[in-house]
PDB file of C-alpha atoms in Angstrom:
ATOM      1  CA  MET A   5      14.540-162.542  95.398  1.00  0.00           C
ATOM      2  CA  SER A   6      15.705-160.904  91.997  1.00  0.00           C
ATOM      3  CA  GLU A   7      17.606-157.915  91.948  1.00  0.00           C
ATOM      4  CA  GLU A   8      15.861-154.593  90.603  1.00  0.00           C
ATOM      5  CA  PRO A   9      17.071-153.881  87.073  1.00  0.00           C
ATOM      6  CA  THR A  10      19.698-151.208  86.783  1.00  0.00           C
ATOM      7  CA  GLU A  11      20.098-151.057  83.105  1.00  0.00           C
ATOM      8  CA  PHE A  12      17.806-149.152  80.768  1.00  0.00           C
ATOM      9  CA  PRO A  13      16.375-151.410  78.206  1.00  0.00           C
ATOM     10  CA  GLN A  14      16.053-150.914  74.451  1.00  0.00           C
ATOM     11  CA  ALA A  15      13.219-148.303  73.696  1.00  0.00           C
ATOM     12  CA  THR A  16      10.146-149.994  72.300  1.00  0.00           C
ATOM     13  CA  PRO A  17       6.817-148.225  71.234  1.00  0.00           C
ATOM     14  CA  THR A  18       3.721-149.189  73.054  1.00  0.00           C
ATOM     15  CA  ASN A  19      -0.039-148.701  72.518  1.00  0.00           C
ATOM     16  CA  HIS A  20      -1.094-147.409  76.162  1.00  0.00           C
ATOM     17  CA  GLY A  21      -1.498-144.090  77.411  1.00  0.00           C
ATOM     18  CA  HIS A  22       1.429-143.915  79.951  1.00  0.00           C
ATOM     19  CA  PHE A  23       4.158-144.676  77.675  1.00  0.00           C
ATOM     20  CA  GLU A  24       3.146-143.684  74.174  1.00  0.00           C
ATOM     21  CA  GLY A  25       5.948-143.698  71.662  1.00  0.00           C
ATOM     22  CA  PRO A  26       9.452-144.872  72.412  1.00  0.00           C
ATOM     23  CA  ALA A  27      10.164-144.998  76.075  1.00  0.00           C
ATOM     24  CA  THR A  28      12.663-142.557  77.661  1.00  0.00           C
ATOM     25  CA  ARG A  29      15.083-143.145  80.611  1.00  0.00           C
ATOM     26  CA  GLY A  30      12.373-141.166  82.541  1.00  0.00           C
ATOM     27  CA  ASP A  31       9.655-143.461  81.747  1.00  0.00           C
ATOM     28  CA  PHE A  32      11.841-146.503  82.828  1.00  0.00           C
ATOM     29  CA  GLU A  33      12.510-144.906  86.176  1.00  0.00           C
ATOM     30  CA  ALA A  34       8.882-144.112  86.775  1.00  0.00           C
ATOM     31  CA  ALA A  35       7.666-147.412  85.801  1.00  0.00           C
ATOM     32  CA  GLN A  36       9.795-148.957  88.571  1.00  0.00           C
ATOM     33  CA  LYS A  37       8.034-146.846  91.003  1.00  0.00           C
ATOM     34  CA  MET A  38       4.263-147.672  89.701  1.00  0.00           C
ATOM     35  CA  ASP A  39       1.679-149.021  91.714  1.00  0.00           C
ATOM     36  CA  PRO A  40       0.937-152.662  90.963  1.00  0.00           C
ATOM     37  CA  ARG A  41      -2.680-151.897  90.394  1.00  0.00           C
ATOM     38  CA  ASP A  42      -1.729-149.168  87.704  1.00  0.00           C
ATOM     39  CA  ILE A  43       0.710-151.627  85.938  1.00  0.00           C
ATOM     40  CA  ALA A  44      -2.292-154.291  85.915  1.00  0.00           C
ATOM     41  CA  GLN A  45      -4.524-151.600  84.172  1.00  0.00           C
ATOM     42  CA  ILE A  46      -1.971-150.735  81.601  1.00  0.00           C
ATOM     43  CA  ILE A  47      -1.622-154.489  80.747  1.00  0.00           C
ATOM     44  CA  PHE A  48      -5.400-154.827  80.769  1.00  0.00           C
ATOM     45  CA  GLN A  49      -5.842-152.146  78.478  1.00  0.00           C
ATOM     46  CA  GLU A  50      -2.995-153.210  76.075  1.00  0.00           C
ATOM     47  CA  ARG A  51      -4.559-156.886  75.902  1.00  0.00           C
ATOM     48  CA  GLN A  52      -7.790-155.143  75.052  1.00  0.00           C
ATOM     49  CA  THR A  53      -6.260-153.061  72.387  1.00  0.00           C
ATOM     50  CA  ARG A  54      -4.535-156.250  70.884  1.00  0.00           C
ATOM     51  CA  ASN A  55      -7.779-158.258  70.915  1.00  0.00           C
ATOM     52  CA  GLU A  56      -9.588-155.379  69.099  1.00  0.00           C
ATOM     53  CA  LEU A  57      -6.857-155.284  66.376  1.00  0.00           C
ATOM     54  CA  THR A  58      -6.889-159.092  65.945  1.00  0.00           C
ATOM     55  CA  ARG A  59     -10.958-158.803  65.550  1.00  0.00           C
ATOM     56  CA  ARG A  60     -10.734-156.163  63.013  1.00  0.00           C
ATOM     57  CA  GLU A  61      -7.931-157.970  61.036  1.00  0.00           C
ATOM     58  CA  ALA A  62     -10.172-161.043  61.065  1.00  0.00           C
ATOM     59  CA  ASP A  63     -13.001-158.946  59.359  1.00  0.00           C
ATOM     60  CA  ILE A  64     -10.582-157.479  56.782  1.00  0.00           C
ATOM     61  CA  TYR A  65      -8.226-160.436  55.966  1.00  0.00           C
ATOM     62  CA  ASP A  66      -8.944-163.716  54.623  1.00  0.00           C
ATOM     63  CA  ASP A  67      -7.654-166.527  57.074  1.00  0.00           C
ATOM     64  CA  THR A  68      -6.004-168.711  54.650  1.00  0.00           C
ATOM     65  CA  THR A  69      -4.413-166.421  52.278  1.00  0.00           C
ATOM     66  CA  LEU A  70      -3.841-163.286  54.475  1.00  0.00           C
ATOM     67  CA  VAL A  71      -5.037-161.129  51.451  1.00  0.00           C
ATOM     68  CA  LEU A  72      -8.086-158.837  51.632  1.00  0.00           C
ATOM     69  CA  LYS A  73     -11.485-160.672  51.999  1.00  0.00           C
ATOM     70  CA  GLY A  74     -13.740-160.477  48.832  1.00  0.00           C
ATOM     71  CA  PRO A  75     -16.381-157.805  50.223  1.00  0.00           C
ATOM     72  CA  VAL A  76     -13.423-155.876  51.644  1.00  0.00           C
ATOM     73  CA  PHE A  77     -11.584-156.003  48.357  1.00  0.00           C
ATOM     74  CA  ARG A  78     -14.515-154.851  46.285  1.00  0.00           C
ATOM     75  CA  ARG A  79     -15.373-152.129  48.502  1.00  0.00           C
ATOM     76  CA  GLU A  80     -11.732-150.603  48.511  1.00  0.00           C
ATOM     77  CA  ALA A  81     -11.382-151.206  45.073  1.00  0.00           C
ATOM     78  CA  ASP A  82     -14.661-149.404  44.128  1.00  0.00           C
ATOM     79  CA  HIS A  83     -13.532-146.638  46.393  1.00  0.00           C
ATOM     80  CA  LYS A  84     -10.210-146.213  44.905  1.00  0.00           C
ATOM     81  CA  LEU A  85     -11.189-146.460  41.287  1.00  0.00           C
ATOM     82  CA  ALA A  86     -13.883-144.049  41.717  1.00  0.00           C
ATOM     83  CA  ALA A  87     -11.218-141.451  42.781  1.00  0.00           C
ATOM     84  CA  ILE A  88      -9.191-141.929  39.673  1.00  0.00           C
ATOM     85  CA  ASN A  89      -8.956-138.920  37.180  1.00  0.00           C
ATOM     86  CA  PRO A  90      -7.488-139.796  33.794  1.00  0.00           C
ATOM     87  CA  ALA A  91      -6.670-135.975  33.415  1.00  0.00           C
ATOM     88  CA  GLU A  92      -5.077-135.946  36.688  1.00  0.00           C
ATOM     89  CA  ARG A  93      -1.449-134.717  36.380  1.00  0.00           C
ATOM     90  CA  ARG A  94      -0.270-134.218  39.959  1.00  0.00           C
ATOM     91  CA  ARG A  95       2.894-136.323  40.392  1.00  0.00           C
ATOM     92  CA  MET A  96       1.877-138.368  43.400  1.00  0.00           C
ATOM     93  CA  ARG A  97      -1.547-139.334  42.408  1.00  0.00           C
ATOM     94  CA  PRO A  98      -2.382-142.297  39.992  1.00  0.00           C
ATOM     95  CA  ASN A  99      -4.618-141.558  37.104  1.00  0.00           C
ATOM     96  CA  GLY A 100      -4.978-145.286  35.839  1.00  0.00           C
ATOM     97  CA  ALA A 101      -5.298-148.742  37.219  1.00  0.00           C
ATOM     98  CA  ILE A 102      -4.715-152.279  35.920  1.00  0.00           C
ATOM     99  CA  ILE A 103      -7.388-154.930  36.947  1.00  0.00           C
ATOM    100  CA  GLY A 104      -6.300-158.533  37.194  1.00  0.00           C
ATOM    101  CA  SER A 105      -8.443-161.603  37.558  1.00  0.00           C
ATOM    102  CA  ILE A 106      -6.332-164.713  38.750  1.00  0.00           C
ATOM    103  CA  ASP A 107      -7.392-168.221  38.991  1.00  0.00           C
ATOM    104  CA  GLY A 108      -5.431-170.841  40.873  1.00  0.00           C
ATOM    105  CA  LYS A 109      -4.378-174.172  38.888  1.00  0.00           C
ATOM    106  CA  GLY A 110      -4.655-177.698  40.119  1.00  0.00           C
ATOM    107  CA  LEU A 111      -6.141-177.053  43.671  1.00  0.00           C
ATOM    108  CA  LYS A 112      -8.456-179.937  43.498  1.00  0.00           C
ATOM    109  CA  LEU A 113      -5.829-182.156  42.459  1.00  0.00           C
ATOM    110  CA  VAL A 114      -3.549-181.104  45.444  1.00  0.00           C
ATOM    111  CA  ASN A 115      -6.522-181.362  47.843  1.00  0.00           C
ATOM    112  CA  ASP A 116      -7.245-184.859  46.353  1.00  0.00           C
ATOM    113  CA  LYS A 117      -3.840-185.967  46.533  1.00  0.00           C
ATOM    114  CA  TYR A 118      -2.198-184.283  49.503  1.00  0.00           C
ATOM    115  CA  GLY A 119      -5.206-182.967  51.585  1.00  0.00           C
ATOM    116  CA  HIS A 120      -6.850-179.845  52.210  1.00  0.00           C
ATOM    117  CA  GLU A 121      -3.804-178.442  54.190  1.00  0.00           C
ATOM    118  CA  ALA A 122      -1.626-178.712  51.300  1.00  0.00           C
ATOM    119  CA  GLY A 123      -4.353-177.043  49.179  1.00  0.00           C
ATOM    120  CA  ASN A 124      -4.515-174.107  51.781  1.00  0.00           C
ATOM    121  CA  LYS A 125      -0.702-173.809  51.750  1.00  0.00           C
ATOM    122  CA  MET A 126      -0.832-173.390  47.901  1.00  0.00           C
ATOM    123  CA  LEU A 127      -3.508-170.774  48.217  1.00  0.00           C
ATOM    124  CA  PHE A 128      -1.421-168.899  50.662  1.00  0.00           C
ATOM    125  CA  ASN A 129       1.599-169.069  48.510  1.00  0.00           C
ATOM    126  CA  ILE A 130      -0.590-167.698  45.583  1.00  0.00           C
ATOM    127  CA  GLY A 131      -1.562-164.754  47.843  1.00  0.00           C
ATOM    128  CA  ARG A 132       2.213-163.983  48.731  1.00  0.00           C
ATOM    129  CA  LEU A 133       3.094-164.086  44.909  1.00  0.00           C
ATOM    130  CA  LEU A 134       0.303-161.727  44.062  1.00  0.00           C
ATOM    131  CA  GLU A 135       1.423-159.310  46.979  1.00  0.00           C
ATOM    132  CA  SER A 136       4.983-159.363  45.454  1.00  0.00           C
ATOM    133  CA  VAL A 137       4.021-157.837  42.091  1.00  0.00           C
ATOM    134  CA  ALA A 138       1.795-155.074  44.027  1.00  0.00           C
ATOM    135  CA  HIS A 139       2.960-152.000  45.638  1.00  0.00           C
ATOM    136  CA  GLU A 140       1.815-150.442  48.978  1.00  0.00           C
ATOM    137  CA  ASP A 141      -1.310-148.677  47.796  1.00  0.00           C
ATOM    138  CA  ASP A 142      -2.255-151.611  45.460  1.00  0.00           C
ATOM    139  CA  LEU A 143      -5.015-154.042  46.336  1.00  0.00           C
ATOM    140  CA  VAL A 144      -5.012-157.871  46.305  1.00  0.00           C
ATOM    141  CA  GLY A 145      -7.946-159.968  47.426  1.00  0.00           C
ATOM    142  CA  ARG A 146      -9.445-163.349  47.312  1.00  0.00           C
ATOM    143  CA  LEU A 147     -12.816-163.012  45.801  1.00  0.00           C
ATOM    144  CA  ALA A 148     -14.583-165.699  47.608  1.00  0.00           C
ATOM    145  CA  GLU A 149     -14.129-167.954  50.717  1.00  0.00           C
ATOM    146  CA  GLY A 150     -13.189-171.395  49.625  1.00  0.00           C
ATOM    147  CA  SER A 151     -12.175-170.422  46.187  1.00  0.00           C
ATOM    148  CA  ASP A 152      -9.036-170.155  44.230  1.00  0.00           C
ATOM    149  CA  GLU A 153     -10.061-166.915  42.624  1.00  0.00           C
ATOM    150  CA  PHE A 154      -8.216-163.644  43.163  1.00  0.00           C
ATOM    151  CA  GLY A 155      -8.325-160.093  42.171  1.00  0.00           C
ATOM    152  CA  ILE A 156      -5.692-157.527  42.068  1.00  0.00           C
ATOM    153  CA  VAL A 157      -5.877-153.735  41.161  1.00  0.00           C
ATOM    154  CA  LEU A 158      -2.585-152.087  40.409  1.00  0.00           C
ATOM    155  CA  PHE A 159      -2.310-148.181  40.223  1.00  0.00           C
ATOM    156  CA  PHE A 160       0.006-146.256  37.759  1.00  0.00           C
ATOM    157  CA  ARG A 161       0.748-142.953  36.136  1.00  0.00           C
ATOM    158  CA  ASP A 162       0.412-142.744  32.421  1.00  0.00           C
ATOM    159  CA  ASP A 163       2.664-139.742  32.295  1.00  0.00           C
ATOM    160  CA  ILE A 164       5.569-142.070  33.494  1.00  0.00           C
ATOM    161  CA  LYS A 165       4.439-145.261  31.577  1.00  0.00           C
ATOM    162  CA  LYS A 166       1.627-145.854  29.224  1.00  0.00           C
ATOM    163  CA  PRO A 167      -0.931-148.454  29.830  1.00  0.00           C
ATOM    164  CA  GLU A 168       0.359-150.850  27.251  1.00  0.00           C
ATOM    165  CA  GLU A 169       3.880-150.664  28.790  1.00  0.00           C
ATOM    166  CA  VAL A 170       2.474-151.452  32.211  1.00  0.00           C
ATOM    167  CA  LEU A 171       0.360-154.284  31.239  1.00  0.00           C
ATOM    168  CA  GLU A 172       3.463-155.829  29.382  1.00  0.00           C
ATOM    169  CA  GLU A 173       5.686-155.471  32.536  1.00  0.00           C
ATOM    170  CA  ILE A 174       3.058-156.835  35.033  1.00  0.00           C
ATOM    171  CA  ASN A 175       2.479-159.870  32.749  1.00  0.00           C
ATOM    172  CA  LYS A 176       6.279-160.369  32.436  1.00  0.00           C
ATOM    173  CA  ARG A 177       6.673-160.003  36.259  1.00  0.00           C
ATOM    174  CA  LEU A 178       3.897-162.323  37.006  1.00  0.00           C
ATOM    175  CA  LEU A 179       5.123-164.849  34.581  1.00  0.00           C
ATOM    176  CA  GLN A 180       8.564-164.987  35.929  1.00  0.00           C
ATOM    177  CA  ARG A 181       7.341-165.291  39.666  1.00  0.00           C
ATOM    178  CA  VAL A 182       4.647-168.042  38.747  1.00  0.00           C
ATOM    179  CA  LYS A 183       7.471-170.217  36.819  1.00  0.00           C
ATOM    180  CA  GLU A 184       9.702-169.648  39.935  1.00  0.00           C
ATOM    181  CA  ALA A 185       7.061-170.637  42.239  1.00  0.00           C
ATOM    182  CA  VAL A 186       6.026-173.846  40.244  1.00  0.00           C
ATOM    183  CA  SER A 187       9.573-174.847  39.989  1.00  0.00           C
ATOM    184  CA  ARG A 188       9.901-174.753  43.933  1.00  0.00           C
ATOM    185  CA  HIS A 189       6.442-176.524  43.950  1.00  0.00           C
ATOM    186  CA  GLU A 190       4.791-173.798  45.953  1.00  0.00           C
ATOM    187  CA  ILE A 191       2.023-173.523  43.442  1.00  0.00           C
ATOM    188  CA  ALA A 192       0.630-175.770  40.754  1.00  0.00           C
ATOM    189  CA  GLY A 193       0.197-172.941  38.327  1.00  0.00           C
ATOM    190  CA  LEU A 194      -2.034-169.883  37.618  1.00  0.00           C
ATOM    191  CA  LYS A 195      -3.936-168.328  34.714  1.00  0.00           C
ATOM    192  CA  TRP A 196      -4.704-164.631  34.533  1.00  0.00           C
ATOM    193  CA  LYS A 197      -5.857-161.920  32.569  1.00  0.00           C
ATOM    194  CA  LEU A 198      -5.345-158.141  33.042  1.00  0.00           C
ATOM    195  CA  VAL A 199      -6.977-155.082  31.705  1.00  0.00           C
ATOM    196  CA  VAL A 200      -6.700-151.359  31.739  1.00  0.00           C
ATOM    197  CA  TYR A 201      -9.420-149.864  34.039  1.00  0.00           C
ATOM    198  CA  SER A 202     -12.294-148.046  32.167  1.00  0.00           C
ATOM    199  CA  PRO A 203     -13.395-145.011  34.205  1.00  0.00           C
ATOM    200  CA  GLY A 204     -17.042-145.431  35.513  1.00  0.00           C
ATOM    201  CA  ASN A 205     -16.808-149.235  35.757  1.00  0.00           C
ATOM    202  CA  ASP A 206     -16.950-150.701  39.174  1.00  0.00           C
ATOM    203  CA  ILE A 207     -14.700-153.446  40.302  1.00  0.00           C
ATOM    204  CA  ARG A 208     -17.319-156.250  39.434  1.00  0.00           C
ATOM    205  CA  THR A 209     -17.520-155.198  35.920  1.00  0.00           C
ATOM    206  CA  SER A 210     -13.855-154.847  35.594  1.00  0.00           C
ATOM    207  CA  LEU A 211     -13.102-158.183  36.936  1.00  0.00           C
ATOM    208  CA  HIS A 212     -15.818-159.667  34.405  1.00  0.00           C
ATOM    209  CA  LEU A 213     -13.964-158.056  31.613  1.00  0.00           C
ATOM    210  CA  ALA A 214     -10.661-159.750  32.870  1.00  0.00           C
ATOM    211  CA  ASP A 215     -12.113-162.948  33.633  1.00  0.00           C
ATOM    212  CA  PRO A 216      -9.516-165.367  32.734  1.00  0.00           C
ATOM    213  CA  ILE A 217     -11.577-167.693  30.558  1.00  0.00           C
ATOM    214  CA  PRO A 218      -9.960-170.168  27.898  1.00  0.00           C
ATOM    215  CA  ASP A 219      -8.840-168.632  24.891  1.00  0.00           C
ATOM    216  CA  SER A 220      -9.744-165.003  25.914  1.00  0.00           C
ATOM    217  CA  GLU A 221      -7.520-162.410  24.549  1.00  0.00           C
ATOM    218  CA  ASN A 222      -4.405-161.452  26.461  1.00  0.00           C
ATOM    219  CA  LEU A 223      -4.885-164.564  28.483  1.00  0.00           C
ATOM    220  CA  MET A 224      -1.761-166.032  30.277  1.00  0.00           C
ATOM    221  CA  GLU A 225      -1.268-169.107  31.898  1.00  0.00           C
ATOM    222  CA  TRP A 226       1.611-171.036  33.424  1.00  0.00           C
ATOM    223  CA  PRO A 227       2.203-174.160  33.109  1.00  0.00           C
ATOM    224  CA  PRO A 228       0.425-174.716  29.611  1.00  0.00           C
ATOM    225  CA  LYS A 229      -2.541-176.783  29.638  1.00  0.00           C
ATOM    226  CA  GLU A 230      -0.913-179.822  28.118  1.00  0.00           C
ATOM    227  CA  ILE A 231       1.485-179.925  31.367  1.00  0.00           C
ATOM    228  CA  LEU A 232      -1.191-179.385  33.861  1.00  0.00           C
ATOM    229  CA  PRO A 233      -4.748-179.162  32.823  1.00  0.00           C
ATOM    230  CA  SER A 234      -6.723-176.181  34.414  1.00  0.00           C
ATOM    231  CA  ARG A 235      -9.814-176.904  36.588  1.00  0.00           C
TER     232      ARG A 235
END
């Protein structure tokens, strides 16, 4: 028969009602005296909470890339973009945004040569790369299930940096991250186009303006087509 614990364990936050927030010594001592039925009820409630959170996350995030699903991305983007006021001058609120349309390169080649698991891993890596250039309040989404097309919304303040400076910085940062990821064989390549958000446009219109079609203005692509043809 195991001995009763005598040391107070490290405090950890929990989700159930009896021990909300970090546990105290009193919580620990009270737990040792709890009826097994009460403990079973707490475990059941916590499991329900975890299952509900898992279900909600499945409705929000793409299974393969773990970025926002297309419909969620578009809904959140429209909500946040509609709230942008170019005349806003309060320090903590963005008054501009950069919209990016991004296409993965070489997905079909990877799928055909190495299998869909390798292709999914590449899509996952693209998602991580895009999130690495975004901040907490920015948005990254996979535009459609089964596609290699992504969208990104990056917010900024034009009293800190002008839109042209923000565009140049993001393009440089993306190019550097893509080169590094290609050199590590994490992705085959990306092509992308960024545009400054025009107030009044919805996200679909903005993504269309940023569609990275060949020879479009401000298009960036790595590696160049002669190294790895785009899809």
